PDB file of C-alpha atoms and ligand atoms in Angstrom:
ATOM      1  CA  MET A 289     -18.146   5.595   4.172  1.00  0.00           C
ATOM      2  CA  GLN A 290     -18.295   2.759   6.803  1.00  0.00           C
ATOM      3  CA  LYS A 291     -17.213   4.535   9.911  1.00  0.00           C
ATOM      4  CA  TYR A 292     -13.654   3.696  11.562  1.00  0.00           C
ATOM      5  CA  HIS A 293     -11.700   4.629  14.776  1.00  0.00           C
ATOM      6  CA  ASN A 294     -10.617   8.529  14.180  1.00  0.00           C
ATOM      7  CA  THR A 295      -6.904   7.448  13.968  1.00  0.00           C
ATOM      8  CA  GLU A 296      -7.610   5.536  10.580  1.00  0.00           C
ATOM      9  CA  ASP A 297     -10.038   8.786   9.516  1.00  0.00           C
ATOM     10  CA  LYS A 298      -6.853  11.421  10.678  1.00  0.00           C
ATOM     11  CA  ILE A 299      -4.561   9.128   8.447  1.00  0.00           C
ATOM     12  CA  LEU A 300      -7.111  10.200   5.510  1.00  0.00           C
ATOM     13  CA  GLU A 301      -7.104  13.394   6.650  1.00  0.00           C
ATOM     14  CA  SER A 302      -3.549  14.115   6.095  1.00  0.00           C
ATOM     15  CA  TRP A 303      -3.688  12.953   3.087  1.00  0.00           C
ATOM     16  CA  VAL A 304      -5.432  15.270   1.567  1.00  0.00           C
ATOM     17  CA  VAL A 305      -3.709  18.055   3.100  1.00  0.00           C
ATOM     18  CA  ASN A 306      -0.104  16.637   1.985  1.00  0.00           C
ATOM     19  CA  ALA A 307      -1.370  15.248  -1.493  1.00  0.00           C
ATOM     20  CA  GLN A 308       0.708  18.022  -3.924  1.00  0.00           C
ATOM     21  CA  ASN A 309       3.562  17.879  -1.120  1.00  0.00           C
ATOM     22  CA  TRP A 310       3.762  13.648  -2.442  1.00  0.00           C
ATOM     23  CA  ILE A 311       3.243  14.500  -6.008  1.00  0.00           C
ATOM     24  CA  GLU A 312       6.526  17.114  -6.392  1.00  0.00           C
ATOM     25  CA  THR A 313       8.403  14.267  -3.853  1.00  0.00           C
ATOM     26  CA  ILE A 314       7.862  11.486  -6.878  1.00  0.00           C
ATOM     27  CA  GLU A 315       8.263  13.094  -9.331  1.00  0.00           C
ATOM     28  CA  GLN A 316      11.209  14.344  -8.047  1.00  0.00           C
ATOM     29  CA  GLY A 317      12.874  11.419  -7.270  1.00  0.00           C
ATOM     30  CA  ALA A 318      12.892  12.593  -3.906  1.00  0.00           C
ATOM     31  CA  ILE A 319      13.149   8.911  -1.785  1.00  0.00           C
ATOM     32  CA  ALA A 320      16.490   7.168  -2.231  1.00  0.00           C
ATOM     33  CA  SER A 321      15.241   3.622  -0.750  1.00  0.00           C
ATOM     34  CA  ARG A 322      12.780   4.008  -3.946  1.00  0.00           C
ATOM     35  CA  GLN A 323      14.824   5.176  -6.405  1.00  0.00           C
ATOM     36  CA  LEU A 324      17.910   2.369  -5.354  1.00  0.00           C
ATOM     37  CA  VAL A 325      15.285  -0.566  -4.122  1.00  0.00           C
ATOM     38  CA  THR A 326      12.096  -0.109  -3.499  1.00  0.00           C
ATOM     39  CA  ASN A 327      10.103   0.944  -6.778  1.00  0.00           C
ATOM     40  CA  GLN A 328      12.114  -1.996  -8.866  1.00  0.00           C
ATOM     41  CA  ALA A 329      11.393  -4.981  -5.948  1.00  0.00           C
ATOM     42  CA  ILE A 330       7.795  -4.242  -6.459  1.00  0.00           C
ATOM     43  CA  ILE A 331       7.963  -4.295  -9.833  1.00  0.00           C
ATOM     44  CA  ASP A 332       9.404  -7.265  -9.725  1.00  0.00           C
ATOM     45  CA  ALA A 333       7.422  -8.891  -7.336  1.00  0.00           C
ATOM     46  CA  VAL A 334       4.543  -7.689  -9.414  1.00  0.00           C
ATOM     47  CA  LYS A 335       6.114  -9.492 -12.586  1.00  0.00           C
ATOM     48  CA  GLN A 336       7.155 -13.416 -11.053  1.00  0.00           C
ATOM     49  CA  THR A 337       3.239 -14.138  -9.728  1.00  0.00           C
ATOM     50  CA  ASN A 338       2.904 -13.571 -13.882  1.00  0.00           C
ATOM     51  CA  ILE A 339      -0.318 -11.795 -13.345  1.00  0.00           C
ATOM     52  CA  THR A 340      -1.946  -9.974 -16.716  1.00  0.00           C
ATOM     53  CA  THR A 341      -4.589  -7.698 -14.472  1.00  0.00           C
ATOM     54  CA  ALA A 342      -4.581  -6.020 -11.364  1.00  0.00           C
ATOM     55  CA  LEU A 343      -5.778  -3.260  -8.911  1.00  0.00           C
ATOM     56  CA  ASP A 344      -3.887  -0.966  -7.415  1.00  0.00           C
ATOM     57  CA  VAL A 345      -4.827  -0.355  -4.677  1.00  0.00           C
ATOM     58  CA  GLY A 346      -3.740   3.440  -2.711  1.00  0.00           C
ATOM     59  CA  CYS A 347      -1.681   4.442  -5.960  1.00  0.00           C
ATOM     60  CA  GLY A 348      -1.667   7.886  -4.714  1.00  0.00           C
ATOM     61  CA  GLU A 349      -0.399   9.708  -8.002  1.00  0.00           C
ATOM     62  CA  GLY A 350      -0.291   6.045 -10.044  1.00  0.00           C
ATOM     63  CA  TRP A 351       3.725   6.020 -10.564  1.00  0.00           C
ATOM     64  CA  LEU A 352       3.196   2.037 -10.117  1.00  0.00           C
ATOM     65  CA  THR A 353       0.495   1.835 -11.983  1.00  0.00           C
ATOM     66  CA  ARG A 354       1.981   3.791 -14.701  1.00  0.00           C
ATOM     67  CA  ALA A 355       5.308   1.441 -15.284  1.00  0.00           C
ATOM     68  CA  LEU A 356       2.580  -2.012 -14.176  1.00  0.00           C
ATOM     69  CA  ASN A 357       0.518  -0.996 -17.166  1.00  0.00           C
ATOM     70  CA  GLN A 358       3.765  -0.328 -19.324  1.00  0.00           C
ATOM     71  CA  ALA A 359       4.879  -3.614 -18.901  1.00  0.00           C
ATOM     72  CA  ALA A 360       1.951  -5.139 -20.059  1.00  0.00           C
ATOM     73  CA  ILE A 361       0.231  -5.574 -16.478  1.00  0.00           C
ATOM     74  CA  ARG A 362      -3.445  -3.893 -17.741  1.00  0.00           C
ATOM     75  CA  THR A 363      -3.733  -2.004 -14.053  1.00  0.00           C
ATOM     76  CA  THR A 364      -6.519  -0.082 -12.169  1.00  0.00           C
ATOM     77  CA  GLY A 365      -5.329   2.461  -9.323  1.00  0.00           C
ATOM     78  CA  ILE A 366      -7.479   3.297  -6.777  1.00  0.00           C
ATOM     79  CA  ASP A 367      -7.016   5.543  -3.803  1.00  0.00           C
ATOM     80  CA  ALA A 368      -8.816   7.996  -1.596  1.00  0.00           C
ATOM     81  CA  VAL A 369      -7.616  10.942  -2.372  1.00  0.00           C
ATOM     82  CA  GLU A 370      -9.337  13.022  -4.822  1.00  0.00           C
ATOM     83  CA  SER A 371      -6.654  15.410  -5.659  1.00  0.00           C
ATOM     84  CA  LEU A 372      -3.819  12.643  -6.034  1.00  0.00           C
ATOM     85  CA  ILE A 373      -5.952  10.344  -9.179  1.00  0.00           C
ATOM     86  CA  GLN A 374      -6.338  13.398 -10.786  1.00  0.00           C
ATOM     87  CA  SER A 375      -3.158  13.486 -11.018  1.00  0.00           C
ATOM     88  CA  ALA A 376      -2.875  10.074 -12.063  1.00  0.00           C
ATOM     89  CA  ALA A 377      -5.313  10.497 -14.818  1.00  0.00           C
ATOM     90  CA  GLN A 378      -3.773  13.550 -15.527  1.00  0.00           C
ATOM     91  CA  LYS A 379      -0.549  11.597 -16.405  1.00  0.00           C
ATOM     92  CA  GLY A 380      -0.772   8.770 -18.121  1.00  0.00           C
ATOM     93  CA  SER A 381      -3.149   6.056 -19.591  1.00  0.00           C
ATOM     94  CA  GLY A 382      -4.723   3.857 -17.263  1.00  0.00           C
ATOM     95  CA  GLU A 383      -8.278   3.707 -15.561  1.00  0.00           C
ATOM     96  CA  TYR A 384      -8.171   4.893 -11.842  1.00  0.00           C
ATOM     97  CA  PHE A 385     -11.436   5.978  -9.366  1.00  0.00           C
ATOM     98  CA  VAL A 386     -11.388   7.781  -6.386  1.00  0.00           C
ATOM     99  CA  LEU A 387     -12.329   5.118  -4.075  1.00  0.00           C
ATOM    100  CA  SER A 388     -11.341   4.550  -0.194  1.00  0.00           C
ATOM    101  CA  TYR A 389     -10.556   0.928   1.383  1.00  0.00           C
ATOM    102  CA  GLN A 390     -13.764   1.282   3.407  1.00  0.00           C
ATOM    103  CA  ASP A 391     -15.708   2.310  -0.172  1.00  0.00           C
ATOM    104  CA  LEU A 392     -14.361  -1.491  -1.116  1.00  0.00           C
ATOM    105  CA  THR A 393     -16.274  -3.101   2.046  1.00  0.00           C
ATOM    106  CA  ALA A 394     -19.469  -1.714   0.452  1.00  0.00           C
ATOM    107  CA  ALA A 395     -21.780  -3.627  -1.602  1.00  0.00           C
ATOM    108  CA  GLU A 396     -21.231  -1.408  -4.556  1.00  0.00           C
ATOM    109  CA  VAL A 397     -18.242  -0.157  -6.426  1.00  0.00           C
ATOM    110  CA  PRO A 398     -17.706   0.832  -9.423  1.00  0.00           C
ATOM    111  CA  LEU A 399     -15.125  -1.798 -10.516  1.00  0.00           C
ATOM    112  CA  LYS A 400     -16.704  -3.971 -12.635  1.00  0.00           C
ATOM    113  CA  GLU A 401     -14.212  -7.316 -13.466  1.00  0.00           C
ATOM    114  CA  LYS A 402     -12.269  -9.282 -11.098  1.00  0.00           C
ATOM    115  CA  TYR A 403      -8.033  -9.302 -11.513  1.00  0.00           C
ATOM    116  CA  GLU A 404      -5.456 -11.294 -11.308  1.00  0.00           C
ATOM    117  CA  GLY A 405      -3.633  -9.341  -8.296  1.00  0.00           C
ATOM    118  CA  ALA A 406      -4.012  -6.770  -6.398  1.00  0.00           C
ATOM    119  CA  VAL A 407      -0.545  -4.354  -5.614  1.00  0.00           C
ATOM    120  CA  ILE A 408      -0.313  -2.388  -2.233  1.00  0.00           C
ATOM    121  CA  ASN A 409       2.620   0.002  -2.310  1.00  0.00           C
ATOM    122  CA  PHE A 410       3.467   0.783   0.756  1.00  0.00           C
ATOM    123  CA  ALA A 411      -0.166   2.329   1.748  1.00  0.00           C
ATOM    124  CA  LEU A 412      -1.163  -0.245   4.188  1.00  0.00           C
ATOM    125  CA  ILE A 413      -1.096   2.019   7.155  1.00  0.00           C
ATOM    126  CA  GLY A 414      -3.920   1.966   9.744  1.00  0.00           C
ATOM    127  CA  LYS A 415      -5.823  -1.116  11.936  1.00  0.00           C
ATOM    128  CA  GLU A 416      -9.171  -1.783  11.560  1.00  0.00           C
ATOM    129  CA  SER A 417      -8.768   0.073   7.867  1.00  0.00           C
ATOM    130  CA  THR A 418      -5.997  -3.002   6.857  1.00  0.00           C
ATOM    131  CA  GLU A 419      -7.628  -5.831   8.140  1.00  0.00           C
ATOM    132  CA  GLU A 420     -11.542  -4.756   6.855  1.00  0.00           C
ATOM    133  CA  LEU A 421      -9.210  -3.788   3.287  1.00  0.00           C
ATOM    134  CA  LEU A 422      -7.568  -7.698   2.906  1.00  0.00           C
ATOM    135  CA  LYS A 423     -11.147  -9.372   4.280  1.00  0.00           C
ATOM    136  CA  ALA A 424     -13.009  -7.472   1.123  1.00  0.00           C
ATOM    137  CA  LEU A 425     -10.229  -7.786  -1.255  1.00  0.00           C
ATOM    138  CA  PRO A 426     -10.620 -11.729  -2.466  1.00  0.00           C
ATOM    139  CA  ARG A 427     -14.492 -10.458  -3.708  1.00  0.00           C
ATOM    140  CA  PHE A 428     -12.125  -8.409  -6.410  1.00  0.00           C
ATOM    141  CA  LEU A 429     -10.193 -11.047  -7.334  1.00  0.00           C
ATOM    142  CA  THR A 430      -9.819 -14.312  -9.849  1.00  0.00           C
ATOM    143  CA  ALA A 431      -9.732 -17.433  -8.093  1.00  0.00           C
ATOM    144  CA  ARG A 432      -6.516 -18.421  -6.954  1.00  0.00           C
ATOM    145  CA  GLY A 433      -5.733 -14.371  -7.423  1.00  0.00           C
ATOM    146  CA  ARG A 434      -2.542 -12.471  -5.683  1.00  0.00           C
ATOM    147  CA  VAL A 435      -2.068 -10.369  -3.489  1.00  0.00           C
ATOM    148  CA  ILE A 436       1.423  -8.293  -3.540  1.00  0.00           C
ATOM    149  CA  ILE A 437       2.087  -6.054  -0.521  1.00  0.00           C
ATOM    150  CA  GLN A 438       5.304  -3.698   0.665  1.00  0.00           C
ATOM    151  CA  THR A 439       5.460  -2.887   3.592  1.00  0.00           C
ATOM    152  CA  LEU A 440       7.720  -0.880   6.187  1.00  0.00           C
ATOM    153  CA  HIS A 441      10.268  -4.539   6.887  1.00  0.00           C
ATOM    154  CA  PRO A 442       9.331  -5.219  11.054  1.00  0.00           C
ATOM    155  CA  TRP A 443      12.672  -4.965  11.704  1.00  0.00           C
ATOM    156  CA  ALA A 444      12.853  -1.453  10.620  1.00  0.00           C
ATOM    157  CA  VAL A 445      12.335  -0.270  14.737  1.00  0.00           C
ATOM    158  CA  ILE A 446      13.401  -3.224  16.911  1.00  0.00           C
ATOM    159  CA  GLU A 447      16.671  -0.835  17.339  1.00  0.00           C
ATOM    160  CA  HIS A 448      14.431   1.825  18.828  1.00  0.00           C
ATOM    161  CA  ASP A 449      11.482  -0.072  20.129  1.00  0.00           C
ATOM    162  CA  SER A 450       9.417  -2.535  21.101  1.00  0.00           C
ATOM    163  CA  TYR A 451       9.149  -5.708  18.640  1.00  0.00           C
ATOM    164  CA  GLU A 452       4.442  -5.647  18.904  1.00  0.00           C
ATOM    165  CA  SER A 453       1.953  -4.668  16.774  1.00  0.00           C
ATOM    166  CA  GLY A 454       0.517  -1.561  18.081  1.00  0.00           C
ATOM    167  CA  TRP A 455      -0.147   2.248  17.021  1.00  0.00           C
ATOM    168  CA  ARG A 456       3.239   4.188  16.320  1.00  0.00           C
ATOM    169  CA  GLU A 457       3.131   8.139  16.276  1.00  0.00           C
ATOM    170  CA  GLY A 458       3.837   8.854  12.864  1.00  0.00           C
ATOM    171  CA  SER A 459       6.300  11.609  11.038  1.00  0.00           C
ATOM    172  CA  TRP A 460       7.894  13.092   7.736  1.00  0.00           C
ATOM    173  CA  VAL A 461      11.339  13.220   8.808  1.00  0.00           C
ATOM    174  CA  GLY A 462      13.524  12.196   6.106  1.00  0.00           C
ATOM    175  CA  LEU A 463      11.033  14.030   3.211  1.00  0.00           C
ATOM    176  CA  PRO A 464      12.304  16.824   1.448  1.00  0.00           C
ATOM    177  CA  ALA A 465       8.987  18.317   0.841  1.00  0.00           C
ATOM    178  CA  ALA A 466       6.943  20.745   3.953  1.00  0.00           C
ATOM    179  CA  PHE A 467       5.109  17.688   4.994  1.00  0.00           C
ATOM    180  CA  VAL A 468       2.841  18.383   7.747  1.00  0.00           C
ATOM    181  CA  GLN A 469      -0.221  16.948  10.270  1.00  0.00           C
ATOM    182  CA  PRO A 470       1.464  13.689  10.921  1.00  0.00           C
ATOM    183  CA  TYR A 471      -0.380  10.451  12.090  1.00  0.00           C
ATOM    184  CA  GLN A 472      -0.190   7.671  13.814  1.00  0.00           C
ATOM    185  CA  TRP A 473       0.623   4.272  12.053  1.00  0.00           C
ATOM    186  CA  TYR A 474      -0.076   0.519  12.918  1.00  0.00           C
ATOM    187  CA  PHE A 475       2.773  -1.369  13.699  1.00  0.00           C
ATOM    188  CA  ARG A 476       3.199  -5.087  12.943  1.00  0.00           C
ATOM    189  CA  THR A 477       5.385  -8.434  13.491  1.00  0.00           C
ATOM    190  CA  LEU A 478       6.157 -10.206  11.003  1.00  0.00           C
ATOM    191  CA  GLY A 479       4.375 -12.568  12.927  1.00  0.00           C
ATOM    192  CA  ASP A 480       1.181 -11.117  12.777  1.00  0.00           C
ATOM    193  CA  TRP A 481       1.358  -9.677   8.544  1.00  0.00           C
ATOM    194  CA  VAL A 482       1.209 -13.540   7.900  1.00  0.00           C
ATOM    195  CA  GLY A 483      -1.676 -14.378  10.319  1.00  0.00           C
ATOM    196  CA  LEU A 484      -3.186 -11.370   9.118  1.00  0.00           C
ATOM    197  CA  LEU A 485      -3.140 -12.095   5.301  1.00  0.00           C
ATOM    198  CA  HIS A 486      -4.325 -16.029   6.567  1.00  0.00           C
ATOM    199  CA  GLN A 487      -7.145 -14.459   8.891  1.00  0.00           C
ATOM    200  CA  ALA A 488      -8.492 -12.685   5.593  1.00  0.00           C
ATOM    201  CA  GLY A 489      -8.191 -15.486   3.058  1.00  0.00           C
ATOM    202  CA  PHE A 490      -5.408 -15.972   1.868  1.00  0.00           C
ATOM    203  CA  ARG A 491      -2.208 -18.545   2.011  1.00  0.00           C
ATOM    204  CA  VAL A 492       1.070 -16.928   1.838  1.00  0.00           C
ATOM    205  CA  GLU A 493       3.354 -18.335  -0.622  1.00  0.00           C
ATOM    206  CA  SER A 494       6.172 -15.653  -0.743  1.00  0.00           C
ATOM    207  CA  VAL A 495       8.177 -13.493   1.867  1.00  0.00           C
ATOM    208  CA  LEU A 496      10.849 -11.322   0.032  1.00  0.00           C
ATOM    209  CA  GLU A 497      13.345  -8.994   1.656  1.00  0.00           C
ATOM    210  CA  PRO A 498      15.189  -6.431  -0.198  1.00  0.00           C
ATOM    211  CA  LEU A 499      18.133  -5.521   0.919  1.00  0.00           C
ATOM    212  CA  HIS A 500      18.967  -1.773   0.750  1.00  0.00           C
ATOM    213  CA  PRO A 501      22.530  -1.745  -1.458  1.00  0.00           C
ATOM    214  CA  LEU A 502      24.404   0.429   0.575  1.00  0.00           C
ATOM    215  CA  THR A 503      23.618  -0.868   4.508  1.00  0.00           C
ATOM    216  CA  ALA A 504      23.019  -4.787   3.268  1.00  0.00           C
ATOM    217  CA  LYS A 505      19.619  -3.962   5.807  1.00  0.00           C
ATOM    218  CA  PRO A 506      16.255  -4.892   4.086  1.00  0.00           C
ATOM    219  CA  ALA A 507      14.303  -2.617   2.687  1.00  0.00           C
ATOM    220  CA  SER A 508      11.080  -3.345   3.140  1.00  0.00           C
ATOM    221  CA  LEU A 509       8.886  -6.585   3.404  1.00  0.00           C
ATOM    222  CA  ILE A 510       7.230  -8.144   0.446  1.00  0.00           C
ATOM    223  CA  LEU A 511       4.357 -10.361   0.855  1.00  0.00           C
ATOM    224  CA  ILE A 512       2.561 -12.250  -2.129  1.00  0.00           C
ATOM    225  CA  GLY A 513      -0.577 -14.001  -0.756  1.00  0.00           C
ATOM    226  CA  GLU A 514      -2.802 -16.001  -2.889  1.00  0.00           C
ATOM    227  CA  VAL A 515      -6.735 -16.446  -2.601  1.00  0.00           C
ATOM    228  CA  ALA A 516      -7.384 -19.603  -0.976  1.00  0.00           C
TER     229      ALA A 516
HETATM  230  C1  LIG B 267       3.068   5.782   1.102  1.00  0.00           C
HETATM  231  S1  LIG B 267       1.532   6.322   0.029  1.00  0.00           S
HETATM  232  C2  LIG B 267       1.863   5.326  -1.423  1.00  0.00           C
HETATM  233  C3  LIG B 267       1.547   5.657  -2.714  1.00  0.00           C
HETATM  234  C4  LIG B 267       1.842   4.784  -3.357  1.00  0.00           C
HETATM  235  N1  LIG B 267       1.175   3.978  -3.534  1.00  0.00           N
HETATM  236  C5  LIG B 267       3.369   4.800  -3.509  1.00  0.00           C
HETATM  237  O1  LIG B 267       4.061   3.743  -3.725  1.00  0.00           O
HETATM  238  O2  LIG B 267       3.426   6.035  -4.215  1.00  0.00           O
HETATM  239  C6  LIG B 267      -0.205   5.773   0.969  1.00  0.00           C
HETATM  240  C7  LIG B 267      -1.078   5.827   0.085  1.00  0.00           C
HETATM  241  O3  LIG B 267      -2.215   5.505   0.439  1.00  0.00           O
HETATM  242  C8  LIG B 267      -3.854   5.946   0.530  1.00  0.00           C
HETATM  243  N2  LIG B 267      -4.024   5.797   1.828  1.00  0.00           N
HETATM  244  C9  LIG B 267      -4.554   5.979   3.017  1.00  0.00           C
HETATM  245  N3  LIG B 267      -5.547   5.135   3.100  1.00  0.00           N
HETATM  246  C10 LIG B 267      -6.351   4.658   2.464  1.00  0.00           C
HETATM  247  C11 LIG B 267      -7.369   4.651   2.085  1.00  0.00           C
HETATM  248  N4  LIG B 267      -8.182   4.666   3.645  1.00  0.00           N
HETATM  249  N5  LIG B 267      -8.620   4.212   1.381  1.00  0.00           N
HETATM  250  C12 LIG B 267      -7.743   4.520   0.111  1.00  0.00           C
HETATM  251  N6  LIG B 267      -6.284   4.918  -0.329  1.00  0.00           N
HETATM  252  C13 LIG B 267      -5.513   5.373   1.084  1.00  0.00           C
HETATM  253  C14 LIG B 267      -3.008   7.438   0.530  1.00  0.00           C
HETATM  254  O4  LIG B 267      -4.354   8.513  -0.415  1.00  0.00           O
HETATM  255  C15 LIG B 267      -2.065   7.890  -0.279  1.00  0.00           C
HETATM  256  O5  LIG B 267      -1.662   7.467  -1.429  1.00  0.00           O
END
């Protein structure tokens, strides 16, 4: 595995430790914004591209892989955390691999086909790991393949923080289970997200901002890119 900055390693260490908390959180539907808005928003965004095969990158316990397979989009899930992939494989049909983003940048990976799209739902957390992953992705995509990314809306921070890309302290505030080992995450402005996709070889096709029905504020940012 490629060696990254220590901050990047801590992200994955935290996900290994919190895997069971995450599985329970998703099984209980305990994140209101996901139930109200963002789960359906990412499914709709993927459907809008008309892709028929997908790679679910950082799939966690696999809810989106299962949802896309049920929508006749044949989807493979990958995640670095073995216990999350085991949970995904137990829950449903579908193909899953334990693979980190760092692994995808290596020469040999067990993914034998090219997918029409890669979907990444709230799973781009670090700096270098995200940059390297996005640059590597076109190798796994068909000509004019898509990347569909859902992430925190950048404007979510501006009430209490500066609007500049950079590492931020993380926390698990708001989640019901006893999550531990919060990690730093890399915040990007909207302009930097768009620039990142361009640098990785994607043309930005859509920028979507699903609204939270109770606050009328953006619940997330969805970017759709096409291999240029
Ligand atoms: C917030 S969860 C989202 C999981 C899933 N996409 C969903 O929507 O429920 C973030 C996921 O990213 C995965 N992840 C983070 N960094 C990763 C890396 N470098 N390689 C592979 N997976 C990673 C974690 O293991 C975790 O499953």
